Amino acid sequence: MSMGASAGASTALLTDMYEYTMLDAALQDGTAERHCVFEVFTRRLPQGRRYGVVAGTGRLMEAVRDFRPSASDIQFLADRHIVSEPTLHWLENYRFSGRIRGYREGETFFPNSPILQVEGSFAECTLLETLILSILNYDSAVASAASRMVSAANGRPCMDMGARRANEWAAVSAARAAIVGGFQGTSNLQAAKLYDLPAIGTAAHCFTLLHDSERDAFVSQIQAFGKNTTLLTDTYSIEDAVKTAVEVAGPDLGGVRIDSGDLASLAQRVRNQLDELGAHQASITVTNDLDEYAIASLQTAPVDSYGVGTQLVTGSGAPTCSMVYKLVEREGADGSMVPVAKRSKNKATVPGRKEAFRSYEYNLASAEHVISGSAQALAAFQAPEDWRDLLVSYMENGEANPEFLGADGLMRARDHRAKSLAELPIAAMSLLSGEPVIPTQEQLL
Amino acid sequence: MSMGASAGASTALLTDMYEYTMLDAALQDGTAERHCVFEVFTRRLPQGRRYGVVAGTGRLMEAVRDFRPSASDIQFLADRHIVSEPTLHWLENYRFSGRIRGYREGETFFPNSPILQVEGSFAECTLLETLILSILNYDSAVASAASRMVSAANGRPCMDMGARRANEWAAVSAARAAIVGGFQGTSNLQAAKLYDLPAIGTAAHCFTLLHDSERDAFVSQIQAFGKNTTLLTDTYSIEDAVKTAVEVAGPDLGGVRIDSGDLASLAQRVRNQLDELGAHQASITVTNDLDEYAIASLQTAPVDSYGVGTQLVTGSGAPTCSMVYKLVEREGADGSMVPVAKRSKNKATVPGRKEAFRSYEYNLASAEHVISGSAQALAAFQAPEDWRDLLVSYMENGEANPEFLGADGLMRARDHRAKSLAELPIAAMSLLSGEPVIPTQEQLL
């Protein structure tokens, strides 16, 4: 099954030039084969957010698999003199053969959570940095926003309609990430095709304007798709449109969409009108620059589903997470592994590979525990029995764990988000600004 | 030359489902062949912005050309019962055969500027809506932010380093849009390859950490790339790193990069130190969450170039424009063209196709004139001689104007932005919040 913009095609140039030049220098000086551990984490959540949701990991594994420089990629690197001749030959056979562990897709995360851990030679790990961050940063931003919207919707379905407000391929990833965040469908056909998602849609104002009358447009839509379709009612007068809709479809009208004005009061008026006309089963979908706050404000309005666009695909004010990919441990000249860390001002890192656990009290998460140390110290570390181990195996020897791939992996991620969120303290559901809902406790062994 | 994520591959499902269902209903009711004019515009600029920059149009023309449903796309539409059998057959031969006019890529724009005008049958125009908006909304958001950064940099080069903070394919488009906005290079290799852009890069902290000492890392980088390379100095102590850098490279050191801390004071200290060590030619590149305000604050610091990431690829607070695609005129039952408009609350549209001109006083733009009317009225309209006609021809009978395509088209767009910006009142360069720098005057013929 094809799962990406360029499935089967190389993803090897979706990266910063310095990944290749560092590879080249390291191959020349003999450090390229040093065994390394890199970790992905974020130092902070977006302002006021209580938690984040990991997304993108499933499709990342396919992008890592497809990270095989094509002949034309290598020709480009040669033509531009980006790397030396021996490195070009090395790249012809490149294939990531290491290990990847990380937070399950759909898992909630906090500052300093080791979201992904990539282990292998410096050469093979460093090349992947940009691609890994691109995918995790965007997809997690969308899933994190989606999750808040889904909480605010309180059981009513949320649908992705954001394609037009994002880069055309980002929109495909956003539709997938929205599902991880708890959305139930997408208007984006490429995403529906690639990820086997429910595709949804109503009609645009142009369809009404195309016809000689609104009635003609409604008749056409019902003839094509049956009474169970959703008619767009706000091209001219909503009241007239609802009347016409029920005249045309009868009381079995499927639903109506409202895309402008004060949605709470309009939804109530439309509901009253539909009920008076006997269309008790007709549903009301609202759209129009919804975000989690607008959705929350509509909780008592008679709305049946939300179509969300701009604010979903732009992460509702946080269009990227600030995840970074840092070297935490590497082989030394004597072959032993050495924890390493940079000391840059305000951007220092914690040396050593990490393990991560979540502890619980009364079945609710109480803390994130991030334990650093050597592989040996971590192996000997005995976590309390009721701590949940947060790292799962995504890839061993370059072979992806099928559990997390494809449409099935995506459904598992969606289910896992619901489970992980339900275990967080109730303040996680709050839209008010606040601190991360559980603290991250770091421990160096 | 391959110019997109899926060049040659179909872009036909990068769209919302309702475009296809509206097509299906219109084919069934006989309105699909009605001649239509759709226009792209935005009702407002992002909060406080003085102007926007059109970007993406060149690559959009290639995406329109590639909008040919593949056999597997059609199979998907059939399997999901999204459209009826006759529509599936109609789609097998779909190819946009209409006309597209619009603002030149790189042109500055304002609220209600008719950025793109698409003319053809309803069937062929409606299918393109989502793809057109995805591309123009994202690319213009990036170019608009880039243009402000370039103004703030006041002649110093700005470089795109944002790939890791955007969806992996959005990053490729962002690199291109940054060039339209006046940036001079990108770290993104896929963008450099597709659009023939200068590729740039230094090294990451992991390269220093990989080695047994910072000195070893610097020696390696210089051996691989010569003294003219840029060394990253803030892994440990910047002062020590600069000293080591000049020891290793000698006074001919190419440059250093600073990625943390207070960049203004650090740049000054590093400049002093480099000068004391005789490395007068060594340049200073700064990075670290730069936006247009940070760049402006560094105008008096001895910085030679800016590497910009997150804030570039996320549009510096405005990650999408709010461009919409609206039907403004369509053929009626009698074959004559009828201006149309919706009356949705706060989202009403102006009926009729538009022409757009910019008037000048003392060689500076003074107003945007958007004239609406029938094709005949517009043809008869005599604009004053000194008004600049803003609409250019992108496509006739489905054939793209080669002037705006590919790497050459991109260079023309970059040059045009500089020219268009230079013609705006000086307040356009202000980073302070304000109204659009020239008013849009709408006139209905």
Short mmCIF file of C-alpha atoms in Angstrom, two decimals, chain B residues 191-350:
data_model
loop_
_atom_site.label_atom_id
_atom_site.label_comp_id
_atom_site.label_asym_id
_atom_site.label_seq_id
_atom_site.Cartn_x
_atom_site.Cartn_y
_atom_site.Cartn_z
CA ALA B 191 14.42 22.17 -3.00
CA ALA B 192 17.92 22.93 -4.24
CA LYS B 193 17.62 20.05 -6.70
CA LEU B 194 14.07 20.74 -7.89
CA TYR B 195 14.38 24.50 -8.21
CA ASP B 196 18.08 24.87 -8.89
CA LEU B 197 18.69 26.88 -5.72
CA PRO B 198 21.95 27.60 -3.88
CA ALA B 199 22.32 24.98 -1.13
CA ILE B 200 23.91 26.11 2.11
CA GLY B 201 24.91 24.61 5.44
CA THR B 202 27.43 24.55 8.24
CA ALA B 203 27.54 21.72 10.82
CA ALA B 204 25.45 20.54 13.75
CA HIS B 205 26.43 20.17 17.38
CA CYS B 206 26.44 16.40 16.98
CA PHE B 207 29.46 16.67 14.70
CA THR B 208 31.48 18.28 17.48
CA LEU B 209 30.13 15.84 20.06
CA LEU B 210 30.99 12.87 17.83
CA HIS B 211 34.65 13.74 17.99
CA ASP B 212 36.98 13.35 20.95
CA SER B 213 37.48 17.11 21.03
CA GLU B 214 36.12 20.22 19.42
CA ARG B 215 39.53 20.65 17.80
CA ASP B 216 39.25 17.23 16.15
CA ALA B 217 35.86 18.19 14.74
CA PHE B 218 37.13 21.50 13.35
CA VAL B 219 40.21 19.85 11.83
CA SER B 220 38.00 17.26 10.17
CA GLN B 221 35.61 19.81 8.72
CA ILE B 222 38.44 21.95 7.37
CA GLN B 223 40.21 18.96 5.86
CA ALA B 224 37.00 17.96 4.09
CA PHE B 225 35.81 21.37 2.94
CA GLY B 226 38.75 23.76 3.18
CA LYS B 227 39.29 26.83 5.31
CA ASN B 228 36.38 28.62 3.72
CA THR B 229 33.90 26.50 5.70
CA THR B 230 31.74 27.79 8.56
CA LEU B 231 32.47 26.30 11.99
CA LEU B 232 29.81 25.95 14.69
CA THR B 233 31.13 27.55 17.85
CA ASP B 234 28.61 27.14 20.65
CA THR B 235 28.76 23.46 21.56
CA TYR B 236 30.84 24.21 24.66
CA SER B 237 32.46 27.63 25.24
CA ILE B 238 32.17 30.06 22.35
CA GLU B 239 35.35 31.86 23.33
CA ASP B 240 37.37 28.64 23.36
CA ALA B 241 35.77 27.53 20.10
CA VAL B 242 36.67 30.74 18.26
CA LYS B 243 40.24 30.49 19.53
CA THR B 244 40.47 26.87 18.39
CA ALA B 245 38.86 27.70 15.05
CA VAL B 246 41.47 30.29 14.18
CA GLU B 247 44.27 28.07 15.48
CA VAL B 248 43.11 25.29 13.19
CA ALA B 249 42.16 27.31 10.11
CA GLY B 250 44.47 30.25 10.47
CA PRO B 251 43.36 33.81 9.76
CA ASP B 252 41.74 32.67 6.49
CA LEU B 253 38.91 30.96 8.38
CA GLY B 254 35.71 31.26 6.35
CA GLY B 255 33.27 31.86 9.14
CA VAL B 256 31.62 30.86 12.37
CA ARG B 257 28.05 30.19 13.39
CA ILE B 258 26.42 31.10 16.71
CA ASP B 259 23.20 29.25 17.57
CA SER B 260 22.34 30.21 21.16
CA GLY B 261 22.49 32.94 23.75
CA ASP B 262 22.18 36.69 23.29
CA LEU B 263 23.13 36.94 19.65
CA ALA B 264 23.76 40.70 19.54
CA SER B 265 26.33 40.77 22.32
CA LEU B 266 27.83 37.43 21.33
CA ALA B 267 28.27 38.55 17.72
CA GLN B 268 30.12 41.63 18.92
CA ARG B 269 32.38 39.63 21.24
CA VAL B 270 33.09 37.04 18.57
CA ARG B 271 33.82 39.78 16.00
CA ASN B 272 36.26 41.42 18.40
CA GLN B 273 37.93 38.11 19.11
CA LEU B 274 38.19 37.18 15.42
CA ASP B 275 39.66 40.58 14.62
CA GLU B 276 42.18 40.30 17.46
CA LEU B 277 43.21 36.92 16.07
CA GLY B 278 43.61 38.41 12.62
CA ALA B 279 40.62 36.64 11.08
CA HIS B 280 39.15 39.84 9.68
CA GLN B 281 37.51 38.10 6.75
CA ALA B 282 35.79 35.41 8.83
CA SER B 283 32.05 35.91 8.64
CA ILE B 284 29.52 35.50 11.44
CA THR B 285 26.29 33.60 10.79
CA VAL B 286 23.61 33.63 13.47
CA THR B 287 20.71 31.23 13.88
CA ASN B 288 18.30 30.40 16.73
CA ASP B 289 14.60 31.09 16.33
CA LEU B 290 15.08 34.25 14.33
CA ASP B 291 12.10 36.19 13.07
CA GLU B 292 11.87 39.61 11.44
CA TYR B 293 11.94 41.37 14.81
CA ALA B 294 15.04 39.50 16.00
CA ILE B 295 16.73 40.23 12.68
CA ALA B 296 15.87 43.94 12.99
CA SER B 297 17.31 43.99 16.50
CA LEU B 298 20.60 42.71 15.10
CA GLN B 299 20.99 45.47 12.49
CA THR B 300 23.85 47.12 14.37
CA ALA B 301 25.48 43.86 15.44
CA PRO B 302 28.41 42.61 13.32
CA VAL B 303 26.43 39.79 11.72
CA ASP B 304 27.07 38.71 8.13
CA SER B 305 24.15 36.40 7.48
CA TYR B 306 20.99 35.03 9.03
CA GLY B 307 19.84 31.43 9.07
CA VAL B 308 16.09 31.36 9.60
CA GLY B 309 14.04 28.29 10.45
CA THR B 310 10.78 27.95 12.34
CA GLN B 311 9.45 31.46 11.80
CA LEU B 312 10.08 31.33 8.07
CA VAL B 313 8.33 28.03 7.35
CA THR B 314 5.43 28.88 9.67
CA GLY B 315 4.88 32.33 8.16
CA SER B 316 6.02 34.15 11.32
CA GLY B 317 2.70 33.90 13.12
CA ALA B 318 0.59 33.63 9.97
CA PRO B 319 1.11 30.07 8.67
CA THR B 320 -1.54 30.42 6.00
CA CYS B 321 -3.10 33.28 4.11
CA SER B 322 -6.86 33.26 4.20
CA MET B 323 -7.28 33.13 0.44
CA VAL B 324 -10.58 31.82 -0.90
CA TYR B 325 -11.72 30.70 -4.36
CA LYS B 326 -15.09 32.11 -5.30
CA LEU B 327 -17.41 31.88 -8.27
CA VAL B 328 -18.00 35.44 -9.50
CA GLU B 329 -19.61 34.96 -12.92
CA ARG B 330 -21.26 32.07 -14.72
CA GLU B 331 -23.22 31.24 -17.81
CA GLY B 332 -26.99 31.24 -17.42
CA ALA B 333 -29.59 29.01 -19.04
CA ASP B 334 -29.74 31.39 -22.03
CA GLY B 335 -25.99 31.28 -22.60
CA SER B 336 -25.28 34.79 -21.35
CA MET B 337 -22.79 35.40 -18.54
CA VAL B 338 -24.29 36.38 -15.15
CA PRO B 339 -22.33 37.95 -12.29
CA VAL B 340 -23.02 36.03 -9.06
CA ALA B 341 -22.24 36.52 -5.37
CA LYS B 342 -23.04 34.88 -2.09
CA ARG B 343 -24.51 36.93 0.72
CA SER B 344 -23.26 34.91 3.69
CA LYS B 345 -22.88 37.02 6.82
CA ASN B 346 -19.42 38.65 6.95
CA LYS B 347 -18.40 36.54 3.98
CA ALA B 348 -20.32 38.14 1.14
CA THR B 349 -18.55 38.35 -2.21
CA VAL B 350 -18.45 40.98 -4.95
#
